[in-house]
Structure formats: structure tokens, C-alpha cells
PDB file of C-alpha atoms in Angstrom:
ATOM      1  CA  MET A   1     107.963  76.261   8.765  1.00 52.00           C
ATOM      2  CA  GLU A   2     108.168  74.510  11.971  1.00 61.00           C
ATOM      3  CA  ILE A   3     106.825  70.405  12.220  1.00 65.00           C
ATOM      4  CA  LEU A   4     104.227  70.163  14.755  1.00 73.00           C
ATOM      5  CA  PRO A   5     104.158  67.049  16.411  1.00 76.00           C
ATOM      6  CA  ASP A   6     101.109  65.234  17.146  1.00 88.00           C
ATOM      7  CA  ILE A   7      99.731  65.981  13.743  1.00 92.00           C
ATOM      8  CA  GLN A   8      98.924  64.218  10.566  1.00 92.00           C
ATOM      9  CA  PHE A   9      98.242  65.113   7.675  1.00 90.00           C
ATOM     10  CA  HIS A  10      96.454  62.214   5.401  1.00 89.00           C
ATOM     11  CA  GLU A  11      96.009  64.057   1.343  1.00 86.00           C
ATOM     12  CA  ASP A  12      94.518  60.912   0.606  1.00 88.00           C
ATOM     13  CA  LEU A  13      91.985  61.162   2.650  1.00 88.00           C
ATOM     14  CA  PRO A  14      91.519  64.419   2.960  1.00 92.00           C
ATOM     15  CA  LEU A  15      91.759  64.693   6.760  1.00 94.00           C
ATOM     16  CA  ILE A  16      94.242  66.293   9.373  1.00 94.00           C
ATOM     17  CA  VAL A  17      94.447  64.065  12.645  1.00 95.00           C
ATOM     18  CA  TRP A  18      96.752  65.993  15.566  1.00 95.00           C
ATOM     19  CA  LYS A  19      96.297  64.300  19.558  1.00 96.00           C
ATOM     20  CA  PRO A  20      98.029  66.648  21.530  1.00 96.00           C
ATOM     21  CA  ARG A  21      99.365  65.850  24.714  1.00 96.00           C
ATOM     22  CA  GLY A  22      99.721  66.677  28.051  1.00 96.00           C
ATOM     23  CA  ILE A  23      98.421  70.106  28.998  1.00 97.00           C
ATOM     24  CA  LEU A  24      96.643  71.889  26.268  1.00 97.00           C
ATOM     25  CA  ASP A  25      96.908  75.440  26.406  1.00 97.00           C
ATOM     26  CA  GLU A  26      96.119  78.754  24.276  1.00 97.00           C
ATOM     27  CA  ALA A  27      99.983  78.703  22.550  1.00 96.00           C
ATOM     28  CA  ALA A  28      99.392  75.023  21.958  1.00 95.00           C
ATOM     29  CA  VAL A  29      96.396  76.096  20.163  1.00 96.00           C
ATOM     30  CA  ASN A  30      97.589  79.182  18.572  1.00 96.00           C
ATOM     31  CA  LYS A  31     100.017  76.741  17.252  1.00 94.00           C
ATOM     32  CA  ILE A  32      98.254  74.265  16.040  1.00 94.00           C
ATOM     33  CA  LEU A  33      96.175  77.401  14.653  1.00 94.00           C
ATOM     34  CA  ALA A  34      98.651  78.950  12.369  1.00 93.00           C
ATOM     35  CA  ASP A  35      99.345  75.531  10.348  1.00 93.00           C
ATOM     36  CA  LEU A  36      95.643  74.750  10.063  1.00 93.00           C
ATOM     37  CA  VAL A  37      95.347  78.676   8.546  1.00 93.00           C
ATOM     38  CA  ARG A  38      98.365  77.567   6.289  1.00 93.00           C
ATOM     39  CA  ARG A  39      97.635  74.203   5.340  1.00 92.00           C
ATOM     40  CA  GLU A  40      93.558  75.789   4.821  1.00 93.00           C
ATOM     41  CA  ALA A  41      95.683  78.168   2.361  1.00 93.00           C
ATOM     42  CA  THR A  42      98.226  76.544   0.253  1.00 92.00           C
ATOM     43  CA  ALA A  43      95.054  72.756  -0.354  1.00 91.00           C
ATOM     44  CA  VAL A  44      93.869  72.330  -3.536  1.00 89.00           C
ATOM     45  CA  LYS A  45      91.024  71.074  -1.811  1.00 92.00           C
ATOM     46  CA  PRO A  46      89.313  71.155   1.742  1.00 95.00           C
ATOM     47  CA  PHE A  47      90.367  68.697   4.643  1.00 95.00           C
ATOM     48  CA  ASN A  48      88.443  67.477   7.386  1.00 96.00           C
ATOM     49  CA  ARG A  49      90.211  67.205  10.532  1.00 95.00           C
ATOM     50  CA  PHE A  50      89.641  64.830  13.603  1.00 95.00           C
ATOM     51  CA  CYS A  51      91.386  65.915  17.361  1.00 96.00           C
ATOM     52  CA  ASP A  52      91.525  63.280  19.687  1.00 96.00           C
ATOM     53  CA  LEU A  53      91.813  65.015  23.397  1.00 97.00           C
ATOM     54  CA  SER A  54      92.026  61.505  24.912  1.00 96.00           C
ATOM     55  CA  ALA A  55      95.945  62.078  25.865  1.00 96.00           C
ATOM     56  CA  VAL A  56      94.798  66.023  26.815  1.00 97.00           C
ATOM     57  CA  GLU A  57      95.228  66.105  30.984  1.00 97.00           C
ATOM     58  CA  SER A  58      94.492  69.355  31.694  1.00 97.00           C
ATOM     59  CA  PHE A  59      92.870  72.943  29.778  1.00 97.00           C
ATOM     60  CA  HIS A  60      94.719  75.436  30.361  1.00 98.00           C
ATOM     61  CA  LEU A  61      91.497  77.199  27.985  1.00 97.00           C
ATOM     62  CA  THR A  62      89.651  80.391  28.874  1.00 97.00           C
ATOM     63  CA  PHE A  63      85.744  80.706  28.044  1.00 97.00           C
ATOM     64  CA  LYS A  64      86.901  84.138  26.548  1.00 98.00           C
ATOM     65  CA  TYR A  65      89.535  82.425  25.156  1.00 98.00           C
ATOM     66  CA  VAL A  66      87.654  79.599  23.238  1.00 98.00           C
ATOM     67  CA  PHE A  67      84.791  81.899  22.602  1.00 97.00           C
ATOM     68  CA  HIS A  68      87.423  84.282  20.796  1.00 97.00           C
ATOM     69  CA  PHE A  69      88.844  81.453  18.884  1.00 97.00           C
ATOM     70  CA  ALA A  70      85.713  79.445  17.775  1.00 97.00           C
ATOM     71  CA  LEU A  71      84.239  83.066  16.318  1.00 97.00           C
ATOM     72  CA  HIS A  72      87.318  83.866  14.688  1.00 95.00           C
ATOM     73  CA  ARG A  73      86.962  80.445  13.180  1.00 95.00           C
ATOM     74  CA  ARG A  74      83.360  80.621  11.580  1.00 96.00           C
ATOM     75  CA  LEU A  75      84.783  84.236  10.220  1.00 96.00           C
ATOM     76  CA  SER A  76      87.568  83.330   8.591  1.00 93.00           C
ATOM     77  CA  TYR A  77      86.555  80.680   7.271  1.00 94.00           C
ATOM     78  CA  ALA A  78      82.787  81.898   5.628  1.00 94.00           C
ATOM     79  CA  GLY A  79      82.591  81.186   1.937  1.00 95.00           C
ATOM     80  CA  ARG A  80      84.527  78.324   1.840  1.00 95.00           C
ATOM     81  CA  GLU A  81      84.051  74.562   1.390  1.00 96.00           C
ATOM     82  CA  PRO A  82      81.887  72.992   4.087  1.00 96.00           C
ATOM     83  CA  VAL A  83      84.498  70.448   6.059  1.00 96.00           C
ATOM     84  CA  LYS A  84      84.055  68.169   9.279  1.00 95.00           C
ATOM     85  CA  SER A  85      85.673  68.544  12.814  1.00 95.00           C
ATOM     86  CA  ALA A  86      85.586  65.938  14.995  1.00 95.00           C
ATOM     87  CA  PHE A  87      86.843  65.655  18.167  1.00 96.00           C
ATOM     88  CA  TYR A  88      86.807  63.052  20.028  1.00 95.00           C
ATOM     89  CA  VAL A  89      86.861  63.321  24.752  1.00 96.00           C
ATOM     90  CA  THR A  90      86.549  61.494  27.564  1.00 95.00           C
ATOM     91  CA  ARG A  91      86.365  64.155  29.537  1.00 95.00           C
ATOM     92  CA  PRO A  92      83.937  66.267  30.383  1.00 96.00           C
ATOM     93  CA  GLN A  93      85.765  69.600  30.070  1.00 96.00           C
ATOM     94  CA  ALA A  94      86.767  68.727  26.845  1.00 97.00           C
ATOM     95  CA  ALA A  95      83.154  68.041  25.667  1.00 97.00           C
ATOM     96  CA  GLN A  96      82.668  71.854  27.695  1.00 97.00           C
ATOM     97  CA  ILE A  97      85.326  73.157  25.510  1.00 97.00           C
ATOM     98  CA  VAL A  98      83.671  71.741  22.750  1.00 97.00           C
ATOM     99  CA  LYS A  99      80.348  72.850  22.548  1.00 97.00           C
ATOM    100  CA  ILE A 100      81.338  76.057  22.904  1.00 97.00           C
ATOM    101  CA  HIS A 101      83.226  75.570  19.741  1.00 97.00           C
ATOM    102  CA  ALA A 102      80.251  73.895  17.801  1.00 97.00           C
ATOM    103  CA  LEU A 103      77.888  76.241  19.195  1.00 97.00           C
ATOM    104  CA  LEU A 104      79.820  79.040  17.461  1.00 97.00           C
ATOM    105  CA  THR A 105      80.569  78.059  14.594  1.00 97.00           C
ATOM    106  CA  ASP A 106      77.328  76.069  14.310  1.00 97.00           C
ATOM    107  CA  PHE A 107      75.389  77.390  11.038  1.00 96.00           C
ATOM    108  CA  SER A 108      78.880  77.993   8.869  1.00 97.00           C
ATOM    109  CA  PRO A 109      80.658  75.555   6.769  1.00 97.00           C
ATOM    110  CA  LEU A 110      82.570  74.054   9.462  1.00 97.00           C
ATOM    111  CA  ASP A 111      80.515  70.991  11.415  1.00 96.00           C
ATOM    112  CA  VAL A 112      82.079  70.452  14.934  1.00 96.00           C
ATOM    113  CA  ARG A 113      80.350  67.834  16.570  1.00 95.00           C
ATOM    114  CA  CYS A 114      81.693  66.370  20.097  1.00 94.00           C
ATOM    115  CA  LEU A 115      82.731  62.078  19.533  1.00 93.00           C
ATOM    116  CA  LYS A 116      82.575  60.351  23.712  1.00 88.00           C
ATOM    117  CA  ASN A 117      82.479  57.612  22.629  1.00 74.00           C
ATOM    118  CA  ALA A 118      85.450  54.797  20.953  1.00 61.00           C
ATOM    119  CA  LYS A 119      83.308  53.184  18.859  1.00 54.00           C
ATOM    120  CA  ARG A 120      81.912  56.068  17.667  1.00 51.00           C
ATOM    121  CA  ARG A 121      85.122  57.224  16.978  1.00 48.00           C
ATOM    122  CA  ARG A 122      86.453  54.695  14.636  1.00 50.00           C
ATOM    123  CA  SER A 123      83.135  53.873  12.725  1.00 48.00           C
ATOM    124  CA  GLY A 124      81.050  56.768  12.330  1.00 54.00           C
ATOM    125  CA  TRP A 125      80.227  60.772  11.149  1.00 53.00           C
ATOM    126  CA  ALA A 126      83.921  61.534  11.570  1.00 53.00           C
ATOM    127  CA  PHE A 127      85.193  59.362   8.878  1.00 51.00           C
ATOM    128  CA  GLN A 128      82.672  59.201   6.461  1.00 53.00           C
ATOM    129  CA  LEU A 129      83.998  62.096   4.758  1.00 43.00           C
ATOM    130  CA  ASN A 130      81.405  62.276   2.164  1.00 43.00           C
ATOM    131  CA  HIS A 131      79.477  65.285   2.253  1.00 39.00           C
TER     132      HIS A 131
END
């Protein structure tokens, strides 16, 4: 099993945190997706997700890729317990990507949110872990 950089799993919360840096492309997203699917398959209970996109300098993701990624997540997570996925964004391009993901996973067990300011990131929705 490959250990992915910039990922922390907090079993006690339960929460997975991903802080990608530099260029975010399909290969990087595919690696985190494989890790996420593996963790979902072996997890005793559902866990929330937090992704801090503030250190990403460039996004190399097409609309088509984001659309297919989000649709895949929606379909593959159907019928499971609800979880929250919070994305902290500081760039308009990141916000657009997250909004597409949120739109396509709406009315599914994946509650995807785009957080745009640090105060909300630290004290708001992302860390209210009880559903």
C-alpha cells in the first residue's frame, strides 16, 4: 500500500484530511480516490472528509474529468451512511471545481461544501461532525 503525502486520517474524529500542494491533476486525484475507496471499504464506521486546496498553485482538471469523478463518487457511495466533504478554497478555479462536485453529488449521502474563508474553515460546518 502506497503512503500518500499530505493525507492524515484521524480515527478518533473520524476524519480524513488532505492538503494537496503544487499542481493538482487527474493522476493526483486518482491516487487520492483509490486511497479513499480503500479506506471506505475497510472503515468500521463512516468518516468525514476535509480538503484544504489553499496550497494548490495550479489546477489541471477538465470539466469532463470533474463531472465523471463526481458522478462516480455519487454512484459508488449510494446507499451508504451520510458523510460530509468540506473543501477549503482560496481561488476561483478551485471553487468552480468544488461547485461542480457539490452539484453532482447533491441529494446523495455525500454532503459536499465549499468553504471560502479561514474562520468558517476552523470553526464552522466542516468540524460539526455530528449529523
